[in-house]
N, CA, C and O atoms as CSV, one atom per row, in Angstrom:
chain,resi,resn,atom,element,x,y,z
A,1,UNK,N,N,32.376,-3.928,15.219
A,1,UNK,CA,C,31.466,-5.031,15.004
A,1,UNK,C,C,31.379,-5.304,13.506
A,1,UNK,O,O,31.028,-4.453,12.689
A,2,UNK,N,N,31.764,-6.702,13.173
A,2,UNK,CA,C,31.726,-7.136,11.918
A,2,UNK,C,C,29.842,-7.335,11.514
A,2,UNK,O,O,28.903,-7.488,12.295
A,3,UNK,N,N,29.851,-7.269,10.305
A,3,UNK,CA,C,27.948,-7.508,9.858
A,3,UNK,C,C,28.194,-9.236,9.854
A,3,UNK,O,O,27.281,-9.681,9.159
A,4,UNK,N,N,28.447,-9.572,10.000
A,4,UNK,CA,C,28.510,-11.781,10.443
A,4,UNK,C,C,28.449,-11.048,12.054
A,4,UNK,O,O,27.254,-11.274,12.243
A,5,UNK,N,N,28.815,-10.466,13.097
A,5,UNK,CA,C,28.354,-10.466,14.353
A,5,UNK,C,C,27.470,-9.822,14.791
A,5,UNK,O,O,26.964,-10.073,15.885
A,6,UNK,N,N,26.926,-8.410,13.680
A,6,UNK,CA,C,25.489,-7.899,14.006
A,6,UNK,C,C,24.417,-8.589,13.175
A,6,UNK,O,O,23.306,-8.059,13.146
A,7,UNK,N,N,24.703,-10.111,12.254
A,7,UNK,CA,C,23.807,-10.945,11.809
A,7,UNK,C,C,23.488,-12.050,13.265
A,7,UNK,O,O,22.434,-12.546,13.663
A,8,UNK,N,N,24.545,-12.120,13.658
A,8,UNK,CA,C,24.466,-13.319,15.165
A,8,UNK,C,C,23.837,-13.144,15.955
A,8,UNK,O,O,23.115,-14.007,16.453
A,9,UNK,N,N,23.946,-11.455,16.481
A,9,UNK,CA,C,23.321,-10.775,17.296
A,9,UNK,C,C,22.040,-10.851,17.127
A,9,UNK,O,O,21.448,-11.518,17.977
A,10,UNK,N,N,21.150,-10.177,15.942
A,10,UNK,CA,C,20.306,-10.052,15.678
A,10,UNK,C,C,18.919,-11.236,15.679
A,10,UNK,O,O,17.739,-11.221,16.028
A,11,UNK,N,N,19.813,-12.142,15.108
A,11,UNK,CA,C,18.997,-13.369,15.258
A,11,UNK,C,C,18.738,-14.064,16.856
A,11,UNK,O,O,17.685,-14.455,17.361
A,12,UNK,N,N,19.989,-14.046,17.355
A,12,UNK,CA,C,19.591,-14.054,18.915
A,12,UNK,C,C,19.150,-13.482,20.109
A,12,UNK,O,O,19.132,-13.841,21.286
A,13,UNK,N,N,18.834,-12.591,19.549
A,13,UNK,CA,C,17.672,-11.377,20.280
A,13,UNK,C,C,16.553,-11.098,19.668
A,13,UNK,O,O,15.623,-10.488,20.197
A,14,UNK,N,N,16.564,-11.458,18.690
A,14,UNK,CA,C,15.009,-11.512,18.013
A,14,UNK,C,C,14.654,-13.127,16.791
A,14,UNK,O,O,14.025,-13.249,15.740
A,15,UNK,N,N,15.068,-13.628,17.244
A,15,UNK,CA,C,15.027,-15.152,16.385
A,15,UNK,C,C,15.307,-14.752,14.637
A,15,UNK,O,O,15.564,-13.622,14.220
A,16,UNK,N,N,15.188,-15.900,13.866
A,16,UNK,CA,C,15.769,-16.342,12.426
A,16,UNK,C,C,14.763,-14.990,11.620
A,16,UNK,O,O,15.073,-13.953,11.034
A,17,UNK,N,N,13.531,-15.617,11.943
A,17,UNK,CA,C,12.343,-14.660,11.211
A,17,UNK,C,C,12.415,-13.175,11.176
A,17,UNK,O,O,12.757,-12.363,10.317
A,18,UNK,N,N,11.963,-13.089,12.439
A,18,UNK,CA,C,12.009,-11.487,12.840
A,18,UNK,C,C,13.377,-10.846,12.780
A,18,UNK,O,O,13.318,-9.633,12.579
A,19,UNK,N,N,14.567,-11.336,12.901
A,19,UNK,CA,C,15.277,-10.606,12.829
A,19,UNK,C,C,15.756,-10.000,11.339
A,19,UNK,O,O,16.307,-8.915,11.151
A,20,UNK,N,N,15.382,-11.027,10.311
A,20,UNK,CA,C,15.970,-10.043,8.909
A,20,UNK,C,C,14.539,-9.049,8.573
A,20,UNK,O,O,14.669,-8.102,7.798
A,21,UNK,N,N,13.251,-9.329,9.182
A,21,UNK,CA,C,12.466,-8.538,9.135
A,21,UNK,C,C,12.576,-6.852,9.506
A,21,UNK,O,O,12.383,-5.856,8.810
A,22,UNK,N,N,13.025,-7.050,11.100
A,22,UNK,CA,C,13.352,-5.819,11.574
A,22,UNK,C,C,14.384,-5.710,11.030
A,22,UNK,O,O,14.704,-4.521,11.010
A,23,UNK,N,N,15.093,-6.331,10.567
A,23,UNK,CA,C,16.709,-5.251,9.664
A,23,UNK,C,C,16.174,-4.599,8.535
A,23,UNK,O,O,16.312,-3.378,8.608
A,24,UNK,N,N,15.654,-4.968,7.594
A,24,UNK,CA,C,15.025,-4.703,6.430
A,24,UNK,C,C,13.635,-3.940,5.973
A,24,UNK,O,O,13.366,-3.653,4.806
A,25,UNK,N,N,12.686,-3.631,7.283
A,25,UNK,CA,C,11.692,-3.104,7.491
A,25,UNK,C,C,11.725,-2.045,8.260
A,25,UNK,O,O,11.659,-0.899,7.815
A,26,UNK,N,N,11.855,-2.407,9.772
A,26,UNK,CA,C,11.529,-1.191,11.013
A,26,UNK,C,C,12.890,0.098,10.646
A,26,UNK,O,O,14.086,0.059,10.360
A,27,UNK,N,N,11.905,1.091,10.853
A,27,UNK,CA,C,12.497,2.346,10.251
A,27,UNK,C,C,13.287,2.967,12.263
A,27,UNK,O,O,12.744,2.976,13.367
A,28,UNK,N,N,14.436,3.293,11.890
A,28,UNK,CA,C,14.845,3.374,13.413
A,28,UNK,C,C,15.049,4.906,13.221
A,28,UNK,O,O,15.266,5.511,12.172
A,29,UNK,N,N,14.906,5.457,14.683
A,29,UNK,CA,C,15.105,7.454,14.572
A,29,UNK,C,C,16.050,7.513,14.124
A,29,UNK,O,O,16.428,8.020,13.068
A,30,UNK,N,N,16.744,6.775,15.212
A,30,UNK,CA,C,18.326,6.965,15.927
A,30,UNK,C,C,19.112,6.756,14.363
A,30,UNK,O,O,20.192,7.259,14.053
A,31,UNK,N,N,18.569,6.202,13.816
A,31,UNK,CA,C,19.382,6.315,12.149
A,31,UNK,C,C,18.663,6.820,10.930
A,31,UNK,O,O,18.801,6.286,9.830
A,32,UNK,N,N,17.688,8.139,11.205
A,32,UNK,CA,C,17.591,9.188,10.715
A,32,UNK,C,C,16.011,8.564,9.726
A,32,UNK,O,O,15.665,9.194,8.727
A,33,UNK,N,N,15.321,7.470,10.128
A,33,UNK,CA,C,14.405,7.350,9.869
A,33,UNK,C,C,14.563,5.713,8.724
A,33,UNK,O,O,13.704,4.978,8.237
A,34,UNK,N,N,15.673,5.706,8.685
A,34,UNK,CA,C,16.171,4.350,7.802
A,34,UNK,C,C,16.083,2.932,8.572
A,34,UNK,O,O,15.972,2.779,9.789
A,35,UNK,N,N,16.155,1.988,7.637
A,35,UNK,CA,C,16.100,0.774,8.582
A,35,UNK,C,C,17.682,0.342,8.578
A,35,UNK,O,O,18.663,0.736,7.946
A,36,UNK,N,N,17.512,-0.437,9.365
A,36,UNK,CA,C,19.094,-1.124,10.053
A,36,UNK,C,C,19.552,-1.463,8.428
A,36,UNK,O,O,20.642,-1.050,8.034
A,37,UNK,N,N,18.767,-2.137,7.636
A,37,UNK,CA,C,19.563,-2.342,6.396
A,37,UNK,C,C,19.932,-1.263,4.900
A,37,UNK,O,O,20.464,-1.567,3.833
A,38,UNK,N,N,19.437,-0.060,5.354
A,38,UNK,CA,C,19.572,1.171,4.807
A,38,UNK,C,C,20.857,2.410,5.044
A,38,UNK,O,O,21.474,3.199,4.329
A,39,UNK,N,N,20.818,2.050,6.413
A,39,UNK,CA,C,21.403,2.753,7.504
A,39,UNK,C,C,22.954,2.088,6.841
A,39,UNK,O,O,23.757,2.726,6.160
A,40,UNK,N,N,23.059,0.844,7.208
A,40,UNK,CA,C,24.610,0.364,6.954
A,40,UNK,C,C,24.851,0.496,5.806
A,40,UNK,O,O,25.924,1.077,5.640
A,41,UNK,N,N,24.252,0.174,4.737
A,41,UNK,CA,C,24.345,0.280,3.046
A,41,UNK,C,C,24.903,1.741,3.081
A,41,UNK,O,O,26.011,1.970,2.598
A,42,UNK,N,N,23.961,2.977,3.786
A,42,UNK,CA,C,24.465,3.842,3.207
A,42,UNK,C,C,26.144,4.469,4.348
A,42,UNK,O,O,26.838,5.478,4.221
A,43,UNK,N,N,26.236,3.186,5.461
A,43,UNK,CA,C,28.055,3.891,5.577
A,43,UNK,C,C,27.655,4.136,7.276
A,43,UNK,O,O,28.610,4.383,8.012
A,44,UNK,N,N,26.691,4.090,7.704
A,44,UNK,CA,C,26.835,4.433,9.363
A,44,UNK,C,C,27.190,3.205,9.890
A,44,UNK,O,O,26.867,2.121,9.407
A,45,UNK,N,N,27.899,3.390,10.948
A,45,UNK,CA,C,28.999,2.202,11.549
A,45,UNK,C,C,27.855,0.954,11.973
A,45,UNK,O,O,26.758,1.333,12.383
A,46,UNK,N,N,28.056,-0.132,11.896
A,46,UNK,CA,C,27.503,-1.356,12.126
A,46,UNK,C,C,26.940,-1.444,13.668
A,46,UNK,O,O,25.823,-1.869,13.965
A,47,UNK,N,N,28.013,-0.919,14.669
A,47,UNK,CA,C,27.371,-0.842,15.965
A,47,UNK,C,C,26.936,0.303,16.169
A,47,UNK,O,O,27.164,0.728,17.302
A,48,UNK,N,N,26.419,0.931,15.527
A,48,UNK,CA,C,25.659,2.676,16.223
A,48,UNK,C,C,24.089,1.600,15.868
A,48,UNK,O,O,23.196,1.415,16.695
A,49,UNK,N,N,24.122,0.939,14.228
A,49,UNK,CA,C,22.704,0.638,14.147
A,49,UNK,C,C,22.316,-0.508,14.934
A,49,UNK,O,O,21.117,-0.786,14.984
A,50,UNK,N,N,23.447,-1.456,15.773
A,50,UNK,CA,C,23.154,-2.276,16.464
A,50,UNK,C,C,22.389,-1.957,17.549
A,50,UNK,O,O,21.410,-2.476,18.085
A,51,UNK,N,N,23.082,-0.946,17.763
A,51,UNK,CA,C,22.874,-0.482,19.427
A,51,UNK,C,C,21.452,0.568,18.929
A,51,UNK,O,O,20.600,1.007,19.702
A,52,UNK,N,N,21.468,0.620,18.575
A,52,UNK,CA,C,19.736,1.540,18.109
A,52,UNK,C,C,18.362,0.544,18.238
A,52,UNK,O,O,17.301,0.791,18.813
A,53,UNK,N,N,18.790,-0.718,17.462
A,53,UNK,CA,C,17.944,-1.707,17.229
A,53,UNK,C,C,17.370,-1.993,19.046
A,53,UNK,O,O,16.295,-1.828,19.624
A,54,UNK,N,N,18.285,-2.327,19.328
A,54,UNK,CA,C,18.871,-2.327,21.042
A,54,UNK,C,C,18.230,-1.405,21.703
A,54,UNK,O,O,17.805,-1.865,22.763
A,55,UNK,N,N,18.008,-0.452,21.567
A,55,UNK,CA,C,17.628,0.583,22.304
A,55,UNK,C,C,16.082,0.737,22.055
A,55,UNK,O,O,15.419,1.061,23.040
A,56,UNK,N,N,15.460,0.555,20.926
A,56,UNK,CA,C,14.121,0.815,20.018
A,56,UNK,C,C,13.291,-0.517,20.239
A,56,UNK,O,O,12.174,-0.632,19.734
A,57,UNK,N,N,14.027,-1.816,21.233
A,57,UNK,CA,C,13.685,-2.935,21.577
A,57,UNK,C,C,13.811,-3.186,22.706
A,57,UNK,O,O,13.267,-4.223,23.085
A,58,UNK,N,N,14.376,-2.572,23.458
A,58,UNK,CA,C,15.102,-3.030,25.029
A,58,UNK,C,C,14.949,-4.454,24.976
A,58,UNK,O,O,14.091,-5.260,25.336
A,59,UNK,N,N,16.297,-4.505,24.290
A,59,UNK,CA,C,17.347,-5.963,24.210
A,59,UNK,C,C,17.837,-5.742,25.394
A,59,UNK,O,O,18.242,-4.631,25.736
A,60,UNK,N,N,17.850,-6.690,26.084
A,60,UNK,CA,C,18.587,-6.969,27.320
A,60,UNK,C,C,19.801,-6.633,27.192
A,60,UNK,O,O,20.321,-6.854,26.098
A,61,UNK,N,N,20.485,-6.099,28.101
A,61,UNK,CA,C,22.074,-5.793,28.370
A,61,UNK,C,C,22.803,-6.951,27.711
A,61,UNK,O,O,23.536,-6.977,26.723
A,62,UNK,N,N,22.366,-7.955,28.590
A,62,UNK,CA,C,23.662,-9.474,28.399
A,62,UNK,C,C,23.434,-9.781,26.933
A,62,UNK,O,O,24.027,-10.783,26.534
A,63,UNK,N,N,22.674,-9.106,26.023
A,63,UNK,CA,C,22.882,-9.742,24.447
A,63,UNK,C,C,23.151,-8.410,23.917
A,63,UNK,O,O,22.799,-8.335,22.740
A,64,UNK,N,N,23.714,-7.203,24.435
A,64,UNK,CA,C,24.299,-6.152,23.438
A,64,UNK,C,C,25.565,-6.523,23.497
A,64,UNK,O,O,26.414,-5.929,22.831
């Protein structure tokens, strides 16, 4: 997963607003207490933090 398709994603499971919010704010376990935009900066694969966001939201299946 390219970061232009976990930006697409993101916004369409959580709209324009909230979604750079929760990238940049909500602290996820599953990536060791970092937020989605911490997490990738520091090198963990783009879809582990996708699929976390995903999981810490129950995003519907049909938009993972």
């Amino acid at each position: 997963m390219t970061l232009t398709e976990f930006r697409a994603r993101t916004v369409e499971a959580f709209g324009e607003l909230r979604a750079d919010h929760l990238v940049r704010s909500h602290h996820l376990a599953a990536c060791g207490g970092r937020t989605a935009h911490e997490a990738i900066d520091g090198g963990q694969s783009v879809k582990q933090v996708w699929l976390a966001l995903c999981d810490e939201f129950d995003v519907p299946e049909r938009l993972r």
